[in-house]
Coordinates of C-alpha atoms in Angstrom, one line a residue:
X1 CA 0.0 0.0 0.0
X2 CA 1.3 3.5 -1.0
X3 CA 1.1 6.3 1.7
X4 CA -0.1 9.0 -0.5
X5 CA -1.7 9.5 -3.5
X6 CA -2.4 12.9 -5.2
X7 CA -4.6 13.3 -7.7
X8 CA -3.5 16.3 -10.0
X9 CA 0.1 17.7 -11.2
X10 CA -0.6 21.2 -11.3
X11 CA 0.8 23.5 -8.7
X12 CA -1.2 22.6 -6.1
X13 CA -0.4 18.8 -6.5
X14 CA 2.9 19.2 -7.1
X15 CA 3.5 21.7 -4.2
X16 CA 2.1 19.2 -1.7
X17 CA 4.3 16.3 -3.4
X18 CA 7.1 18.3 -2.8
X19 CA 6.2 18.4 1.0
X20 CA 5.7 15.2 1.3
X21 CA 9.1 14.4 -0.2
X22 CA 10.7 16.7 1.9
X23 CA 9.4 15.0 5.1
X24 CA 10.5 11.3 4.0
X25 CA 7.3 10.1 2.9
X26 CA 6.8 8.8 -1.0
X27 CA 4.0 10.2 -2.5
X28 CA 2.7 9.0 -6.0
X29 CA 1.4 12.0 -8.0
X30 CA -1.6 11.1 -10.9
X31 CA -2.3 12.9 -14.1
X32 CA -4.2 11.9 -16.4
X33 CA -3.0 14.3 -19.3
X34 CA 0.0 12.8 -20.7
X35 CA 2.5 15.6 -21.3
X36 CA 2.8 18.9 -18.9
X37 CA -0.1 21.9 -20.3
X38 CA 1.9 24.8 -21.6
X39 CA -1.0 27.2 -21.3
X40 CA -0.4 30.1 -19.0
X41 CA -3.7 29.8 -16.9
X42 CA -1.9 32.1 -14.7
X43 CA 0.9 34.6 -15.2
X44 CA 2.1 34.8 -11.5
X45 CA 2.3 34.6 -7.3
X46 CA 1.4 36.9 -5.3
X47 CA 1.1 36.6 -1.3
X48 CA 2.1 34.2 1.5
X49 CA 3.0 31.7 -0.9
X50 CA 5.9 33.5 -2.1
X51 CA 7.2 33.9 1.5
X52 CA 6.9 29.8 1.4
X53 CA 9.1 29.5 -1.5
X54 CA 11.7 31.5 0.6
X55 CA 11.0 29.2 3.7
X56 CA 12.0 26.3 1.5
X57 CA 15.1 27.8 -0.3
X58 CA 13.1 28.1 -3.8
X59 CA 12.3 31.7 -4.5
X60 CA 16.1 32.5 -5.7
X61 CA 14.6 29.3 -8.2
X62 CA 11.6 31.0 -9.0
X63 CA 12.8 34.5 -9.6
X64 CA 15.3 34.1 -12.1
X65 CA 14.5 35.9 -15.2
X66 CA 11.2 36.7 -13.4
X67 CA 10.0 40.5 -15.1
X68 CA 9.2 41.4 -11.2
X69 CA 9.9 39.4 -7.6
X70 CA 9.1 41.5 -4.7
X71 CA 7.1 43.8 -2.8
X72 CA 4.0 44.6 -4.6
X73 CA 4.1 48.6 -5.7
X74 CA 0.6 48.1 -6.1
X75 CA -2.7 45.8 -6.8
X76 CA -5.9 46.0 -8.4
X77 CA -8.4 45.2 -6.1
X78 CA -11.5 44.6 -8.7
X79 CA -11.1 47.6 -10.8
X80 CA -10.0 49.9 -8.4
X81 CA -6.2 50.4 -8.1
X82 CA -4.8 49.9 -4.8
X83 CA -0.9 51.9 -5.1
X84 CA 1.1 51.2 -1.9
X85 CA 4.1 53.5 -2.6
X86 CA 5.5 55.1 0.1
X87 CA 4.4 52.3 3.1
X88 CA 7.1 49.7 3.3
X89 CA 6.1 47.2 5.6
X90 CA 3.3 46.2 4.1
X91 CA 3.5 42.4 3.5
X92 CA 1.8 41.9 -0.1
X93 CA 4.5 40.2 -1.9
X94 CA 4.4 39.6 -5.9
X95 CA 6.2 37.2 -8.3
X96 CA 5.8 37.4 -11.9
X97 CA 5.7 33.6 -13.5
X98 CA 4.0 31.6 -15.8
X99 CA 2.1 28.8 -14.6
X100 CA 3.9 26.2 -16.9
X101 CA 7.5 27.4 -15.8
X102 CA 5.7 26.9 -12.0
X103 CA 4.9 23.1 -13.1
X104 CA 8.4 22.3 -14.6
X105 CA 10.5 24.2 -11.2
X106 CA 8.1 22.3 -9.3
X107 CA 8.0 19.2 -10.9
X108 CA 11.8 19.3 -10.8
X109 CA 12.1 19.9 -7.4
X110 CA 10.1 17.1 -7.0
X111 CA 11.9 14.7 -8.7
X112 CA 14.8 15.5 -6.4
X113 CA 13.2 14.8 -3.6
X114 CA 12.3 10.9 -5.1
X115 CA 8.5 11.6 -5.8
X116 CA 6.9 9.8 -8.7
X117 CA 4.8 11.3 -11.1
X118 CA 2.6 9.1 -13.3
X119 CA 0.9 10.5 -16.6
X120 CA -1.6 9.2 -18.4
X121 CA -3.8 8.0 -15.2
X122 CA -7.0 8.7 -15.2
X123 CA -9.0 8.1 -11.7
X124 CA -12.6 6.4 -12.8
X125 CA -13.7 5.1 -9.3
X126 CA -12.3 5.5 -5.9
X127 CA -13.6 3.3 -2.8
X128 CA -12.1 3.8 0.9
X129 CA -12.4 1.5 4.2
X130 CA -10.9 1.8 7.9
X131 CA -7.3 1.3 6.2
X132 CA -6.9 3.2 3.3
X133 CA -8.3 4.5 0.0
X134 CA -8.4 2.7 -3.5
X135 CA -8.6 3.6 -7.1
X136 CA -9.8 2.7 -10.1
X137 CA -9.9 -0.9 -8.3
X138 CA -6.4 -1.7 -8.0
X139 CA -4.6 1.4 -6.3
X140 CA -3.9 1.3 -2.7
X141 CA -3.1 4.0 -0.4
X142 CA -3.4 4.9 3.2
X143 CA -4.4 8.8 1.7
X144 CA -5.7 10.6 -1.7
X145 CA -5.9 13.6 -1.7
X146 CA -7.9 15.5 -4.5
X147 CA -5.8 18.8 -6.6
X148 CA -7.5 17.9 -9.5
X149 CA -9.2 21.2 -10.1
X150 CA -12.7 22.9 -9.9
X151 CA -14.3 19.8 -11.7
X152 CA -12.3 17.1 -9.0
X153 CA -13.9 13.7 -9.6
X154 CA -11.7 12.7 -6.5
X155 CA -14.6 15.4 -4.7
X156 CA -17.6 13.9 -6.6
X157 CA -16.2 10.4 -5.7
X158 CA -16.0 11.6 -1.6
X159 CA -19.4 13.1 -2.1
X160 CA -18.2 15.9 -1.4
X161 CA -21.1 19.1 -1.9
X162 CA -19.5 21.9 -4.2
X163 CA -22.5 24.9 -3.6
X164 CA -21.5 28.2 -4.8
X165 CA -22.3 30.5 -7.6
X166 CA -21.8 30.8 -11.8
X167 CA -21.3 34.7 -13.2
X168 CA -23.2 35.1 -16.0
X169 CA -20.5 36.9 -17.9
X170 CA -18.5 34.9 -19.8
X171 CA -14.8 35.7 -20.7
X172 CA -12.9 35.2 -23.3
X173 CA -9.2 35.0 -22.3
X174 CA -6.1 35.4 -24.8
X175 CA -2.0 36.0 -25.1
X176 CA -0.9 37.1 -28.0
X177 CA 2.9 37.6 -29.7
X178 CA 3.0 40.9 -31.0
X179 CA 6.1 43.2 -32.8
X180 CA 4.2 46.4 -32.0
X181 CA 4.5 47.9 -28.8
X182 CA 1.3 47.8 -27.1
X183 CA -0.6 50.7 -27.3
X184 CA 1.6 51.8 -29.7
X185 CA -0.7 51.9 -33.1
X186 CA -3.4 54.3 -33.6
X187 CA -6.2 51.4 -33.5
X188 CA -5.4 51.3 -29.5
X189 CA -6.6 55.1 -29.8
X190 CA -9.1 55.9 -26.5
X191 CA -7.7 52.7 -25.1
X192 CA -5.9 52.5 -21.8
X193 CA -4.2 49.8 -20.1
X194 CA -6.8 47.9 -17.8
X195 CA -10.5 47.1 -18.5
X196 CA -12.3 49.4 -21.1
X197 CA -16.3 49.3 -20.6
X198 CA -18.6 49.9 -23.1
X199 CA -22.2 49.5 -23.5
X200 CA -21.7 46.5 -24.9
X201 CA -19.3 44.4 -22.7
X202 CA -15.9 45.0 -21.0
X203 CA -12.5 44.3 -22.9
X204 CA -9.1 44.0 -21.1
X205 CA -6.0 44.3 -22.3
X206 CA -2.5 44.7 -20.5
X207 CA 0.6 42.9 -20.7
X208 CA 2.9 41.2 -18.1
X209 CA 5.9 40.4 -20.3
X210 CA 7.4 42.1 -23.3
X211 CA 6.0 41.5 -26.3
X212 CA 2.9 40.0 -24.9
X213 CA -0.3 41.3 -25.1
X214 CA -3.5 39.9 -23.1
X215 CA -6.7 40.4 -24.0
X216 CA -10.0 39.8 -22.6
X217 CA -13.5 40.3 -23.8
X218 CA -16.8 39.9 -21.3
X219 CA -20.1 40.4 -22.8
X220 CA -23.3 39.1 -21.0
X221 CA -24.3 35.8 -22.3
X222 CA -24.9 31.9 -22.2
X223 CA -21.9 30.1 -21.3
X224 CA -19.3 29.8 -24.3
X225 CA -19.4 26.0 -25.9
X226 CA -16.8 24.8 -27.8
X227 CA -13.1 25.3 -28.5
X228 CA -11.8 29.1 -28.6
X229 CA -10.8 30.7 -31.8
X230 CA -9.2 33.8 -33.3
X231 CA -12.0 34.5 -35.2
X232 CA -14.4 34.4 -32.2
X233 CA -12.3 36.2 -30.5
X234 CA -12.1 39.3 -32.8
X235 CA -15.8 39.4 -33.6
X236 CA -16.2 39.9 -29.7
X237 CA -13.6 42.9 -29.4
X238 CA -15.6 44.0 -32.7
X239 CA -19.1 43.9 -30.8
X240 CA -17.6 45.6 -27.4
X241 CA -15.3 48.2 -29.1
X242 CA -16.5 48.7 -32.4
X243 CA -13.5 48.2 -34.3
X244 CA -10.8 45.7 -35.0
X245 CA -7.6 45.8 -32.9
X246 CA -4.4 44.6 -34.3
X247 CA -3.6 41.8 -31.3
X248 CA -0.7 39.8 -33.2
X249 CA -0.6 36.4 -33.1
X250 CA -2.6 34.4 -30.7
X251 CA 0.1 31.9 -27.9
X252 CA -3.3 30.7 -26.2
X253 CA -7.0 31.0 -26.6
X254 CA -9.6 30.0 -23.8
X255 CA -13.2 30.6 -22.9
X256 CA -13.9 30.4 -19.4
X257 CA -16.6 31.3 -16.9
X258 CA -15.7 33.0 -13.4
X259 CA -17.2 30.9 -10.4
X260 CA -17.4 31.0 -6.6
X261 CA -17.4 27.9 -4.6
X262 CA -16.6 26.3 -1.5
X263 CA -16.3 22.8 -0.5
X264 CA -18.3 21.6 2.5
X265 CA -16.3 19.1 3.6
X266 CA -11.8 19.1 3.0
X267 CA -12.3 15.5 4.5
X268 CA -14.3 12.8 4.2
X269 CA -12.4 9.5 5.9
X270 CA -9.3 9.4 4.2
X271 CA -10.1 12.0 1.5
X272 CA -8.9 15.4 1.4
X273 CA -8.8 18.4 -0.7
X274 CA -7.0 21.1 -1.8
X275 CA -6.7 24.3 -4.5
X276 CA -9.2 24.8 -7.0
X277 CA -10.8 21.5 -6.2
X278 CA -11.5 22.9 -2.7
X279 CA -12.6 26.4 -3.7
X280 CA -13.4 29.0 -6.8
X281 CA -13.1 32.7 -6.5
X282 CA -15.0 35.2 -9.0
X283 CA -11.8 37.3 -8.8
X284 CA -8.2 36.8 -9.6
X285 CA -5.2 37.3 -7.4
X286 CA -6.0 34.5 -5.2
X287 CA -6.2 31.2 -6.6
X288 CA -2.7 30.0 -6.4
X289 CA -2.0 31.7 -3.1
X290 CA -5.0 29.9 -1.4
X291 CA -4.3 26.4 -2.7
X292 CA -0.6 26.3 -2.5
X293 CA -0.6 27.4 1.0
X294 CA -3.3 24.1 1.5
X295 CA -0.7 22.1 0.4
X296 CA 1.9 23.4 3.1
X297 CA -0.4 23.2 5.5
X298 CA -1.6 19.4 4.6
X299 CA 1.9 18.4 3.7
X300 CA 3.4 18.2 7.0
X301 CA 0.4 16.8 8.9
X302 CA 0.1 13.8 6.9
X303 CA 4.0 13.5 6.9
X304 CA 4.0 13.6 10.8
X305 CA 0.7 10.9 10.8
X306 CA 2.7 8.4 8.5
X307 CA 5.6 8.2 10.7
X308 CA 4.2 8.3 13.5
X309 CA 4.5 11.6 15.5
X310 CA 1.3 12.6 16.0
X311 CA -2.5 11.4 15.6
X312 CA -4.9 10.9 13.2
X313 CA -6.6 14.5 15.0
X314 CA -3.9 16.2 13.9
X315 CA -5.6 16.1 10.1
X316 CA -8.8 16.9 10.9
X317 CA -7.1 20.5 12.0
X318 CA -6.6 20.8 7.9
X319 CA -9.8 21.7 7.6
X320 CA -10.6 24.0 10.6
X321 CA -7.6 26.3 9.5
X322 CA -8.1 26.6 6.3
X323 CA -11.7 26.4 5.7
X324 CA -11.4 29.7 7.2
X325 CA -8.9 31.2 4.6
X326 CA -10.7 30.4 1.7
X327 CA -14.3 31.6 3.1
X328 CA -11.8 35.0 3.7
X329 CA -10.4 35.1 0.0
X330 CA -13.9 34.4 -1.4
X331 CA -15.1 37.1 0.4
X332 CA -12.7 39.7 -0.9
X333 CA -13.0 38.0 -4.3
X334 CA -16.7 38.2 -4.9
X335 CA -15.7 41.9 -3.5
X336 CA -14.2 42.4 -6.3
X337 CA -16.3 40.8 -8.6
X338 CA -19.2 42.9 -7.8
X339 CA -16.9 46.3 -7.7
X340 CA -15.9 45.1 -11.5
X341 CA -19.5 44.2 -12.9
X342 CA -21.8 46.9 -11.9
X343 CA -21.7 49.1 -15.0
X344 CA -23.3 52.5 -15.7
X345 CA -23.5 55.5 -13.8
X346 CA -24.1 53.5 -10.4
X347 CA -21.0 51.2 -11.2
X348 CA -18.7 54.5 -11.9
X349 CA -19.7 56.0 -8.5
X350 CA -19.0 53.1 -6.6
X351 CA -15.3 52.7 -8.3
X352 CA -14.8 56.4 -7.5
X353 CA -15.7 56.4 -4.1
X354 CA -13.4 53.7 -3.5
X355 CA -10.4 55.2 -5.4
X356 CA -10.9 57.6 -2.5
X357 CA -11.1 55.0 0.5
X358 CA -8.5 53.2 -0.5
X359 CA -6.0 56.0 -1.1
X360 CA -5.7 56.5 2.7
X361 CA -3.6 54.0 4.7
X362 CA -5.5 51.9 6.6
X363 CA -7.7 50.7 4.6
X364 CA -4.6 49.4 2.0
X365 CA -3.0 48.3 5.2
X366 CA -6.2 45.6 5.4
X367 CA -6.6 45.2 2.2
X368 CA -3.3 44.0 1.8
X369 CA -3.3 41.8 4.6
X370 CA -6.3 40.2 2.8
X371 CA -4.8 39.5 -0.4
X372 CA -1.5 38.0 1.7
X373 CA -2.8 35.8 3.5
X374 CA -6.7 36.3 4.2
X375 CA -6.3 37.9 7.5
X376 CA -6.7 34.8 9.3
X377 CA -4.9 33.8 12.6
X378 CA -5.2 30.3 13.4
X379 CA -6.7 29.3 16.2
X380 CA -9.2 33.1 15.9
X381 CA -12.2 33.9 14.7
X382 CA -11.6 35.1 10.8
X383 CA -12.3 38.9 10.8
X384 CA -10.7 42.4 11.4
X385 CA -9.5 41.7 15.0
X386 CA -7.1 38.1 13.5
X387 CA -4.4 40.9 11.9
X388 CA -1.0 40.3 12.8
X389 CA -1.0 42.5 16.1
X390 CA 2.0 44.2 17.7
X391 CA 5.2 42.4 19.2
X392 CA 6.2 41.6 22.7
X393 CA 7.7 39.0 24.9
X394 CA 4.9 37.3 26.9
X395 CA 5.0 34.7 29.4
X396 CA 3.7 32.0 26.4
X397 CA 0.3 31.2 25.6
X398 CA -2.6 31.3 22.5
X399 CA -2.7 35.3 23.6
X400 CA 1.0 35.9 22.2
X401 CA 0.5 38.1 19.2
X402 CA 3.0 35.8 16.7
X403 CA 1.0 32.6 17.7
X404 CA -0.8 31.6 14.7
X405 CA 0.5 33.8 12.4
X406 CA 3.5 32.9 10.2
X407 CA 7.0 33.6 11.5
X408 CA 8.2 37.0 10.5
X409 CA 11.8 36.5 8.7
X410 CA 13.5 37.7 11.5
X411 CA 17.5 39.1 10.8
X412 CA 19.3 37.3 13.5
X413 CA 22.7 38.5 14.8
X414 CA 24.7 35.9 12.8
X415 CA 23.5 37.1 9.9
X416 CA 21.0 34.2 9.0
X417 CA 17.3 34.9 8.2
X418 CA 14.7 33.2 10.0
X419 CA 13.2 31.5 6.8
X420 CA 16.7 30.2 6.1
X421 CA 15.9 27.9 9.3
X422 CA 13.1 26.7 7.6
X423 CA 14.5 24.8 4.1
X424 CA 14.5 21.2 5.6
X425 CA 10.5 21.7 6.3
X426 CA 11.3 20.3 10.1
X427 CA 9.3 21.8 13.0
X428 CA 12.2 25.0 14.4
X429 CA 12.6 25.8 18.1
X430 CA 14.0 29.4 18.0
X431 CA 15.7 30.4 20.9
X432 CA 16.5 33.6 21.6
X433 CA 17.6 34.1 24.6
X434 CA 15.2 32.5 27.0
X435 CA 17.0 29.2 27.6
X436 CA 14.1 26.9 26.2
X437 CA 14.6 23.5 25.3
X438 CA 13.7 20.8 23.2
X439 CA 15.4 17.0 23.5
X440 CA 14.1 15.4 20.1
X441 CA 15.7 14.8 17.0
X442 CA 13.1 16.4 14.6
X443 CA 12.8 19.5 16.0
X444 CA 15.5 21.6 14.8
X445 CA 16.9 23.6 18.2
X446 CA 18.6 27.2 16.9
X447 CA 20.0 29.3 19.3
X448 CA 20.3 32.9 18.3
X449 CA 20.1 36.8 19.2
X450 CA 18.4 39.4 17.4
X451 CA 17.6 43.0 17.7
X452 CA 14.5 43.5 19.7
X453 CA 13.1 40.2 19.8
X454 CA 9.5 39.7 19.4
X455 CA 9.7 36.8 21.8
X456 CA 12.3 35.1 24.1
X457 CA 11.7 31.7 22.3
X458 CA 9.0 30.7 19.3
X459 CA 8.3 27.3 18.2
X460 CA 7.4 27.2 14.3
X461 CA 5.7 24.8 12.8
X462 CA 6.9 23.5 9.2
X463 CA 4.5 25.0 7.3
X464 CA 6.0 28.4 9.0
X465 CA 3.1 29.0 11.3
X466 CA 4.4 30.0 15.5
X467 CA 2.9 27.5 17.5
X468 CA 4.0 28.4 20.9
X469 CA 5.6 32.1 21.8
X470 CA 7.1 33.6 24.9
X471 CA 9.2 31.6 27.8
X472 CA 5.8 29.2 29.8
X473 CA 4.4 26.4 28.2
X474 CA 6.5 25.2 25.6
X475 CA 6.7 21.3 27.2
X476 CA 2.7 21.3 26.7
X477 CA 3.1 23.0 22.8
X478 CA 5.6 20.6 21.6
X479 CA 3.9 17.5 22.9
X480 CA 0.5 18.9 22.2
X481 CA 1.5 19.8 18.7
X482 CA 4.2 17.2 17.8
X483 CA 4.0 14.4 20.2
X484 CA 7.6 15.1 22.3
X485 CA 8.7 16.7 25.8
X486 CA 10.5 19.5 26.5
X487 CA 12.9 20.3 29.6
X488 CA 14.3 23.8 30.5

């Protein structure tokens, strides 16, 4: 019997393979298309999950030859532009990448760390018991866990309830290669970068990489059928725009339809989910962030299960964290879904009214926050009050501000950065002063100093996440939370 099976190699699938590989365990990753998709569903990371790469030693891998990597300048929330020049410690962060180069960096990285990838496997049927999970009839495994996307079988198979919403405005996606500069020619006249409305539909066009122009085209409509072409495409910017626009050569053509859903259930037995097969947003900005942070979260729970540091309970804390994240970013999401539909006179209002709101601080302070990492504090309440909070040295307890949050990338004396602890994706005792210890060989034990610590010891998880801050109670953290004892 196999101890994992994952059902899906995009980036969600492959992140979590990746974690599990890291850990020890020997995942088996399923896909039933036989060569790796070269279309650029999406055109970069933005949020936590970039911080995550850095935790594991893989944004330097990333980055190269990325157009941008780093702290977002600005973001646009709907159609409103949020612009966060001049406040520096805000922590949006934003990497420029195509979704095929993510695959092939993580599919590498994954073959490095001994995970097997099988293409061309299509699940049919799937069937679980008190001891594991099969496919197709024949396929054993103690876990499967669904990234197959917003149609997952592997969820229809669990019985798993999908309820959400369809828009009603189709899009019509494209990249296309272009020699002139765009904007350049006089047909672009009246044009600006962005979404254009009209009375007749919305087009969008921008471009994230030179010589690349993207297009979009949303008019009101039954859902599009069939497989996208050039010529559809140009009668649509004909019937929004009036006029023909010289696009250049189409790289990828898709029709799509925005949705927003939520899974009831991320487990059922042995059954999990994660990414788009968990959840939709209407908006972009999101998708990737959400569902690759699943994975780190999931990864190192069912890597402690299968060898045997902590309980089966421990999974079932999968869900109640990050349950809560999506329900945040499909909040925000429809947000801006609505902000970006409602057209006319009422429509420009609201976007101007905005423009205003979110010129001053604060409200781009939370807004950002949302768009990181959905505001959520494990262990809270989701809402305004779950924000980061301030620092201090507390006695150690739920109340320290860092618990629950991920670990800020503290610059310790020796020059090291905090996230350079966290490569080996093992559970990190940082001490810093307070004398804490830990007597357990998977818990990496670092002493260090820093400038105004924010605690005299923390205890991060592998995923990133504090678990236990301050100087009391770190025996009952690490055998709560990983199954060992601590002395001081």
């Amino acid at each position: 019997m196999e101890n994992v099976l994952i059902v899906g190699a995009g980036p969600v699938g492959l992140m979590l393979a990746c974690e599990l590989g890291l850990a020890g365990a020997r995942p088996i990753v399923l896909e039933k298309r036989t060569e790796p998709s070269e279309l650029p569903r999406a055109n970069g990371l933005g949020g936590q999950i970039v911080e995550f790469l850095d935790h594991r030693g893989l944004l330097e891998r990333f980055s190269a030859g990325s157009p941008f990597a780093g702290r977002a300048p600005g973001f646009p929330f709907g159609s409103v532009p949020l612009r966060f020049a001049g406040i520096d410690d805000l922590p949006l962060q934003l990497l420029l990448i195509q979704q095929p180069r993510i695959e092939r960096l993580l599919t590498e990285r994954a073959t490095e760390l001994g995970v097997e990838i099988r293409r061309g496997y299509e699940v049919r049927s799937l069937a679980q018991d008190a001891e594991g999970v099969t496919l197709n009839g024949g396929l054993r495994a103690r876990y499967v866990v669904g990234c197959d996307g917003g149609r997952s079988l592997v969820r229809e198979l669990a019985g798993i309830g999908f309820p959400g919403t369809t828009d009603d405005e189709p899009l019509r996606l494209g990249h296309f290669r272009t020699d002139v500069g765009v904007f350049e020619s006089p047909q672009f006249d009246g044009l600006e970068p962005g979404w254009t409305r009209t009375p007749h539909g919305r087009l969008l066009l921008t471009s994230l990489h030179p010589g690349v122009l993207v297009a979009g085209v949303r008019e009101k409509g039954e859902p599009l059928e069939g497989p996208a072409t050039i010529e559809d495409f140009r009668a649509a910017v004909r019937r929004v725009v009036g006029r023909d626009l010289p696009l250049g050569e189409p790289i990828w053509l898709s029709n799509t339809v925005s949705q927003a859903r939520l899974a009831e259930r991320y487990r059922v037995g042995r059954v999990f989910l994660a990414g788009d097969a968990a959840h939709l947003f209407p908006a972009g900005g999101s998708a990737l962030n959400v569902g690759m942070t699943d994975a780190a979260n999931l990864g190192w729970k069912l890597a402690a299960v299968l060898r045997g540091r902590a309980s089966g309970g421990l999974l079932d804390t999968y869900e109640s964290e990050r349950r809560p994240v999506a329900e945040r970013a499909l909040m925000q999401t429809r947000a801006q879904a609505v902000i970006d539909q409602v057209g006319g006179e009422d429509g420009a209002a609201l976007r101007e009214l905005l423009t205003e709101v979110f010129a001053f601080e604060q409200p781009l302070r939370h807004l950002a926050g949302l768009l990181h990492d959905s505001g959520v504090r494990y262990g809270a309440e989701p809402g305004p009050h779950t924000g980061s909070g301030g620092s201090g040295r507390g006695s150690g307890s739920a109340d320290h501000p860092l618990v629950g949050r991920f670990a800020p990338d503290l610059a310790l004396a020796d020059g090291r950065r905090l996230a350079e602890l966290m490569h080996a994706g093992r559970p990190v005792l940082l001490d810093l002063g307070g004398g804490a210890a830990l007597d357990d060989d998977w818990i990496d034990v670092v002493r260090a100093r820093a400038d105004d610590p924010p605690a005299d010891a923390l205890l991060i998880r592998p995923d990133g996440y504090v678990a236990w801050a301050g100087k009391d109670g770190l025996a009952e953290a690490a055998e709560r939370l990983f199954g060992v004892p601590a002395s001081r």
